[in-house]
Amino acid sequence: GEDVEQSLFLSVREGDSSVINCTYTDSSSTYLYWYKQEPGAGLQLLTYIFSNMDMKQDQRLTVLLNKKDKHLSLRIADTQTGDSAIYFCAERTGRRALTFGSGTRLQVQP
Amino acid sequence: GAVVSQHPSWVICKSGTSVKIECRSLDFQATTMFWYRQFPKQSLMLMATSNEGSKATYEQGVEKDKFLINHASLTLSTLTVTSAHPEDSSFYICSGERPDFTDTQYFGPGTRLTVL
């Protein structure tokens, strides 16, 4: 079955790096995604990684994928107060709908 | 980019009435759209997959007669909550699947439904 887990909360200081972790169980995942949700808003696609990749970097964002351990992480460099939000990882397997983690609330302290 | 809109952004209705929520892909054609439901401080739960020109596929436990989905065109899917009750109050989010080599889903801003 599909199960995606995330830690619920992360607090960092402005300027530090944030690392949000995610584990999944379905080894047939094709793509893995990171979405950002601000209060009362929909989901904004941040980045995605194909399952045969180990790493993807996009400006301040670095995604690491350990397929053996089924572990995905999102690193945000130089975290800003505007990065405060809930971050969801999601996996896509054979079915086209996404399975979401529970979300990690990132709090950035000035 | 790929933009998905939803209308309305919030709605308050009386118990027993029906509410229609629209989901539009503004700059791409979405043969497949998805409807999710999100309870406060929780994750998104898939309700149904909406395919243009065919019947929606509902997830287990989702009443198809209560949550009517119509995907009439490649840019519009609608979700109608029929005979709404307070327990239907939730945040409803749609997504459109952009048909490229990744078939990435792009999400609408969500509709907050409050049933009194």
mmCIF file of C-alpha atoms in Angstrom:
data_model
loop_
_atom_site.group_PDB
_atom_site.id
_atom_site.type_symbol
_atom_site.label_atom_id
_atom_site.label_comp_id
_atom_site.label_asym_id
_atom_site.label_seq_id
_atom_site.Cartn_x
_atom_site.Cartn_y
_atom_site.Cartn_z
ATOM 1 C CA GLY A 1 0.000 0.000 0.000
ATOM 2 C CA GLU A 2 0.880 3.643 -0.189
ATOM 3 C CA ASP A 3 1.970 5.493 2.908
ATOM 4 C CA VAL A 4 3.887 8.746 3.121
ATOM 5 C CA GLU A 5 5.133 10.111 6.420
ATOM 6 C CA GLN A 6 6.613 13.410 7.490
ATOM 7 C CA SER A 7 7.566 15.023 10.761
ATOM 8 C CA LEU A 8 4.951 17.532 11.807
ATOM 9 C CA PHE A 9 6.957 20.569 12.767
ATOM 10 C CA LEU A 10 10.309 22.252 12.122
ATOM 11 C CA SER A 11 11.556 25.541 13.513
ATOM 12 C CA VAL A 12 14.637 27.328 12.180
ATOM 13 C CA ARG A 13 16.170 30.759 12.377
ATOM 14 C CA GLU A 14 16.182 33.088 9.434
ATOM 15 C CA GLY A 15 19.279 32.537 7.326
ATOM 16 C CA ASP A 16 19.781 28.938 8.436
ATOM 17 C CA SER A 17 19.134 25.934 6.239
ATOM 18 C CA SER A 18 15.957 23.909 6.672
ATOM 19 C CA VAL A 19 15.762 20.199 5.991
ATOM 20 C CA ILE A 20 12.355 18.581 5.724
ATOM 21 C CA ASN A 21 12.258 14.817 5.585
ATOM 22 C CA CYS A 22 9.777 12.382 4.123
ATOM 23 C CA THR A 23 9.569 8.605 3.958
ATOM 24 C CA TYR A 24 7.412 6.552 1.666
ATOM 25 C CA THR A 25 6.635 2.885 1.341
ATOM 26 C CA ASP A 26 5.751 2.233 -2.290
ATOM 27 C CA SER A 27 8.869 1.241 -4.186
ATOM 28 C CA SER A 28 7.087 1.722 -7.501
ATOM 29 C CA SER A 29 6.976 5.497 -7.095
ATOM 30 C CA THR A 30 7.734 7.220 -10.367
ATOM 31 C CA TYR A 31 7.829 10.843 -9.303
ATOM 32 C CA LEU A 32 8.108 12.489 -5.915
ATOM 33 C CA TYR A 33 7.007 16.047 -5.314
ATOM 34 C CA TRP A 34 7.314 18.846 -2.832
ATOM 35 C CA TYR A 35 4.433 21.271 -2.472
ATOM 36 C CA LYS A 36 4.132 24.388 -0.297
ATOM 37 C CA GLN A 37 0.860 25.491 1.276
ATOM 38 C CA GLU A 38 0.410 28.859 2.902
ATOM 39 C CA PRO A 39 -2.523 29.475 5.279
ATOM 40 C CA GLY A 40 -5.881 29.295 3.553
ATOM 41 C CA ALA A 41 -4.325 28.709 0.157
ATOM 42 C CA GLY A 42 -3.892 25.894 -2.301
ATOM 43 C CA LEU A 43 -0.732 23.970 -3.008
ATOM 44 C CA GLN A 44 2.186 25.468 -4.867
ATOM 45 C CA LEU A 45 4.464 23.052 -6.678
ATOM 46 C CA LEU A 46 8.030 23.663 -5.533
ATOM 47 C CA THR A 47 9.926 20.915 -7.241
ATOM 48 C CA TYR A 48 9.803 17.278 -8.199
ATOM 49 C CA ILE A 49 12.278 14.488 -8.749
ATOM 50 C CA PHE A 50 12.106 11.463 -10.951
ATOM 51 C CA SER A 51 12.640 8.206 -9.128
ATOM 52 C CA ASN A 52 15.832 7.350 -10.982
ATOM 53 C CA MET A 53 17.534 10.540 -9.804
ATOM 54 C CA ASP A 54 19.464 11.009 -6.578
ATOM 55 C CA MET A 55 19.511 14.752 -6.349
ATOM 56 C CA LYS A 56 17.973 17.797 -7.911
ATOM 57 C CA GLN A 57 18.892 21.407 -7.215
ATOM 58 C CA ASP A 58 16.784 24.420 -8.061
ATOM 59 C CA GLN A 59 18.071 27.734 -6.698
ATOM 60 C CA ARG A 60 17.687 27.555 -2.901
ATOM 61 C CA LEU A 61 16.038 24.145 -3.026
ATOM 62 C CA THR A 62 17.869 20.827 -3.007
ATOM 63 C CA VAL A 63 16.013 17.542 -3.171
ATOM 64 C CA LEU A 64 17.753 14.340 -2.152
ATOM 65 C CA LEU A 65 16.279 10.938 -2.880
ATOM 66 C CA ASN A 66 17.493 7.707 -1.323
ATOM 67 C CA LYS A 67 15.496 5.132 -3.163
ATOM 68 C CA LYS A 68 16.952 2.218 -1.220
ATOM 69 C CA ASP A 69 15.734 3.666 2.070
ATOM 70 C CA LYS A 70 12.658 5.276 0.474
ATOM 71 C CA HIS A 71 13.665 8.611 1.947
ATOM 72 C CA LEU A 72 13.161 12.012 0.397
ATOM 73 C CA SER A 73 14.367 15.325 1.745
ATOM 74 C CA LEU A 74 13.976 18.976 0.858
ATOM 75 C CA ARG A 75 16.685 21.394 1.849
ATOM 76 C CA ILE A 76 15.964 25.109 1.777
ATOM 77 C CA ALA A 77 19.109 27.213 1.905
ATOM 78 C CA ASP A 78 19.117 30.658 3.525
ATOM 79 C CA THR A 79 15.606 30.194 4.890
ATOM 80 C CA GLN A 80 13.520 33.348 4.933
ATOM 81 C CA THR A 81 10.400 34.286 6.906
ATOM 82 C CA GLY A 82 8.446 34.013 3.676
ATOM 83 C CA ASP A 83 9.295 30.317 3.620
ATOM 84 C CA SER A 84 7.082 29.747 6.666
ATOM 85 C CA ALA A 85 4.353 27.401 5.479
ATOM 86 C CA ILE A 86 3.337 23.767 5.433
ATOM 87 C CA TYR A 87 5.368 21.565 3.134
ATOM 88 C CA PHE A 88 3.888 18.387 1.699
ATOM 89 C CA CYS A 89 5.766 15.623 0.026
ATOM 90 C CA ALA A 90 3.778 13.477 -2.354
ATOM 91 C CA GLU A 91 4.435 10.389 -4.372
ATOM 92 C CA ARG A 92 3.012 9.244 -7.623
ATOM 93 C CA THR A 93 2.932 5.552 -8.426
ATOM 94 C CA GLY A 94 1.118 3.657 -11.137
ATOM 95 C CA ARG A 95 -2.149 5.410 -10.428
ATOM 96 C CA ARG A 96 -2.064 9.020 -11.403
ATOM 97 C CA ALA A 97 -3.397 10.572 -8.234
ATOM 98 C CA LEU A 98 -0.887 11.678 -5.650
ATOM 99 C CA THR A 99 -0.496 10.316 -2.155
ATOM 100 C CA PHE A 100 0.412 13.063 0.259
ATOM 101 C CA GLY A 101 2.296 13.070 3.503
ATOM 102 C CA SER A 102 0.800 14.706 6.551
ATOM 103 C CA GLY A 103 2.695 17.932 5.970
ATOM 104 C CA THR A 104 5.526 19.606 7.884
ATOM 105 C CA ARG A 105 4.885 23.016 9.339
ATOM 106 C CA LEU A 106 8.008 25.130 8.908
ATOM 107 C CA GLN A 107 8.333 28.064 11.255
ATOM 108 C CA VAL A 108 11.073 30.575 10.494
ATOM 109 C CA GLN A 109 12.075 32.778 13.381
ATOM 110 C CA PRO A 110 13.585 36.188 12.646
ATOM 111 C CA GLY B 1 3.509 28.227 -15.808
ATOM 112 C CA ALA B 2 0.399 26.190 -15.276
ATOM 113 C CA VAL B 3 -2.485 27.884 -13.533
ATOM 114 C CA VAL B 4 -5.591 26.334 -12.051
ATOM 115 C CA SER B 5 -8.391 28.442 -10.658
ATOM 116 C CA GLN B 6 -11.299 27.564 -8.418
ATOM 117 C CA HIS B 7 -14.557 29.347 -7.871
ATOM 118 C CA PRO B 8 -15.817 30.275 -5.412
ATOM 119 C CA SER B 9 -12.919 30.652 -3.010
ATOM 120 C CA TRP B 10 -15.265 30.338 -0.071
ATOM 121 C CA VAL B 11 -18.944 29.622 0.376
ATOM 122 C CA ILE B 12 -21.336 29.441 3.296
ATOM 123 C CA CYS B 13 -24.583 27.590 2.792
ATOM 124 C CA LYS B 14 -27.496 26.232 4.764
ATOM 125 C CA SER B 15 -27.841 22.566 5.551
ATOM 126 C CA GLY B 16 -29.753 20.734 2.837
ATOM 127 C CA THR B 17 -28.744 22.986 -0.037
ATOM 128 C CA SER B 18 -26.402 22.108 -2.902
ATOM 129 C CA VAL B 19 -23.164 23.868 -3.719
ATOM 130 C CA LYS B 20 -21.224 23.796 -6.983
ATOM 131 C CA ILE B 21 -17.474 24.351 -7.089
ATOM 132 C CA GLU B 22 -15.692 25.011 -10.383
ATOM 133 C CA CYS B 23 -12.141 24.065 -11.239
ATOM 134 C CA ARG B 24 -10.566 25.522 -14.358
ATOM 135 C CA SER B 25 -7.190 25.031 -15.980
ATOM 136 C CA LEU B 26 -6.399 28.454 -17.397
ATOM 137 C CA ASP B 27 -3.385 27.887 -19.632
ATOM 138 C CA PHE B 28 -3.398 24.186 -20.383
ATOM 139 C CA GLN B 29 -5.825 21.452 -21.221
ATOM 140 C CA ALA B 30 -6.396 18.913 -18.504
ATOM 141 C CA THR B 31 -7.892 15.632 -19.605
ATOM 142 C CA THR B 32 -7.658 14.544 -15.991
ATOM 143 C CA MET B 33 -8.499 16.545 -12.922
ATOM 144 C CA PHE B 34 -8.510 15.444 -9.318
ATOM 145 C CA TRP B 35 -10.619 16.518 -6.371
ATOM 146 C CA TYR B 36 -9.146 16.453 -2.897
ATOM 147 C CA ARG B 37 -10.535 17.276 0.507
ATOM 148 C CA GLN B 38 -8.507 18.707 3.339
ATOM 149 C CA PHE B 39 -9.589 18.851 6.968
ATOM 150 C CA PRO B 40 -8.004 21.409 9.294
ATOM 151 C CA LYS B 41 -4.356 20.691 9.970
ATOM 152 C CA GLN B 42 -4.509 17.494 7.977
ATOM 153 C CA SER B 43 -3.277 16.262 4.665
ATOM 154 C CA LEU B 44 -5.122 16.067 1.392
ATOM 155 C CA MET B 45 -7.337 13.093 0.793
ATOM 156 C CA LEU B 46 -8.238 12.147 -2.748
ATOM 157 C CA MET B 47 -11.978 12.104 -3.350
ATOM 158 C CA ALA B 48 -12.219 11.340 -7.038
ATOM 159 C CA THR B 49 -10.488 11.383 -10.386
ATOM 160 C CA SER B 50 -12.309 13.294 -13.073
ATOM 161 C CA ASN B 51 -11.766 12.423 -16.724
ATOM 162 C CA GLU B 52 -13.018 14.613 -19.524
ATOM 163 C CA GLY B 53 -15.945 13.043 -21.294
ATOM 164 C CA SER B 54 -16.348 10.085 -18.978
ATOM 165 C CA LYS B 55 -17.584 9.244 -15.504
ATOM 166 C CA ALA B 56 -15.476 10.148 -12.517
ATOM 167 C CA THR B 57 -13.716 7.477 -10.509
ATOM 168 C CA TYR B 58 -14.471 7.793 -6.822
ATOM 169 C CA GLU B 59 -12.296 6.684 -3.945
ATOM 170 C CA GLN B 60 -13.574 4.161 -1.472
ATOM 171 C CA GLY B 61 -15.889 5.740 1.050
ATOM 172 C CA VAL B 62 -16.766 8.759 -1.100
ATOM 173 C CA GLU B 63 -20.462 8.880 -1.980
ATOM 174 C CA LYS B 64 -20.802 9.485 -5.695
ATOM 175 C CA ASP B 65 -24.424 10.591 -5.347
ATOM 176 C CA LYS B 66 -23.452 13.194 -2.794
ATOM 177 C CA PHE B 67 -20.371 14.539 -4.543
ATOM 178 C CA LEU B 68 -21.319 14.905 -8.194
ATOM 179 C CA ILE B 69 -18.437 15.499 -10.572
ATOM 180 C CA ASN B 70 -18.782 16.679 -14.135
ATOM 181 C CA HIS B 71 -15.793 17.161 -16.438
ATOM 182 C CA ALA B 72 -17.514 18.755 -19.384
ATOM 183 C CA SER B 73 -14.487 20.174 -21.179
ATOM 184 C CA LEU B 74 -10.712 19.969 -21.198
ATOM 185 C CA THR B 75 -10.491 23.039 -18.977
ATOM 186 C CA LEU B 76 -13.419 22.692 -16.587
ATOM 187 C CA SER B 77 -14.440 20.229 -13.914
ATOM 188 C CA THR B 78 -17.195 20.860 -11.388
ATOM 189 C CA LEU B 79 -17.877 19.329 -7.995
ATOM 190 C CA THR B 80 -21.407 19.630 -6.653
ATOM 191 C CA VAL B 81 -21.990 18.860 -3.007
ATOM 192 C CA THR B 82 -25.630 17.836 -2.860
ATOM 193 C CA SER B 83 -27.806 18.190 0.225
ATOM 194 C CA ALA B 84 -24.878 19.550 2.168
ATOM 195 C CA HIS B 85 -24.574 18.903 5.888
ATOM 196 C CA PRO B 86 -22.258 20.447 8.484
ATOM 197 C CA GLU B 87 -19.937 17.432 8.284
ATOM 198 C CA ASP B 88 -19.306 18.339 4.634
ATOM 199 C CA SER B 89 -17.644 21.558 5.776
ATOM 200 C CA SER B 90 -14.080 21.362 4.573
ATOM 201 C CA PHE B 91 -11.449 22.769 2.242
ATOM 202 C CA TYR B 92 -11.865 21.350 -1.253
ATOM 203 C CA ILE B 93 -8.894 21.511 -3.609
ATOM 204 C CA CYS B 94 -8.762 20.486 -7.236
ATOM 205 C CA SER B 95 -5.792 19.807 -9.435
ATOM 206 C CA GLY B 96 -5.305 19.540 -13.153
ATOM 207 C CA GLU B 97 -2.840 17.157 -14.726
ATOM 208 C CA ARG B 98 -0.828 18.900 -17.399
ATOM 209 C CA PRO B 99 -0.157 16.443 -20.211
ATOM 210 C CA ASP B 100 3.599 16.632 -20.594
ATOM 211 C CA PHE B 101 6.253 14.010 -20.029
ATOM 212 C CA THR B 102 5.901 14.344 -16.258
ATOM 213 C CA ASP B 103 2.091 14.739 -16.087
ATOM 214 C CA THR B 104 2.599 17.061 -13.165
ATOM 215 C CA GLN B 105 -0.454 18.113 -11.187
ATOM 216 C CA TYR B 106 -1.095 21.790 -10.608
ATOM 217 C CA PHE B 107 -3.420 22.765 -7.821
ATOM 218 C CA GLY B 108 -6.138 25.336 -7.516
ATOM 219 C CA PRO B 109 -6.281 27.743 -4.572
ATOM 220 C CA GLY B 110 -9.011 25.747 -2.856
ATOM 221 C CA THR B 111 -12.612 26.397 -1.850
ATOM 222 C CA ARG B 112 -13.601 26.615 1.771
ATOM 223 C CA LEU B 113 -17.111 25.291 2.306
ATOM 224 C CA THR B 114 -18.959 25.997 5.526
ATOM 225 C CA VAL B 115 -22.351 24.371 5.991
ATOM 226 C CA LEU B 116 -24.491 25.869 8.732
#
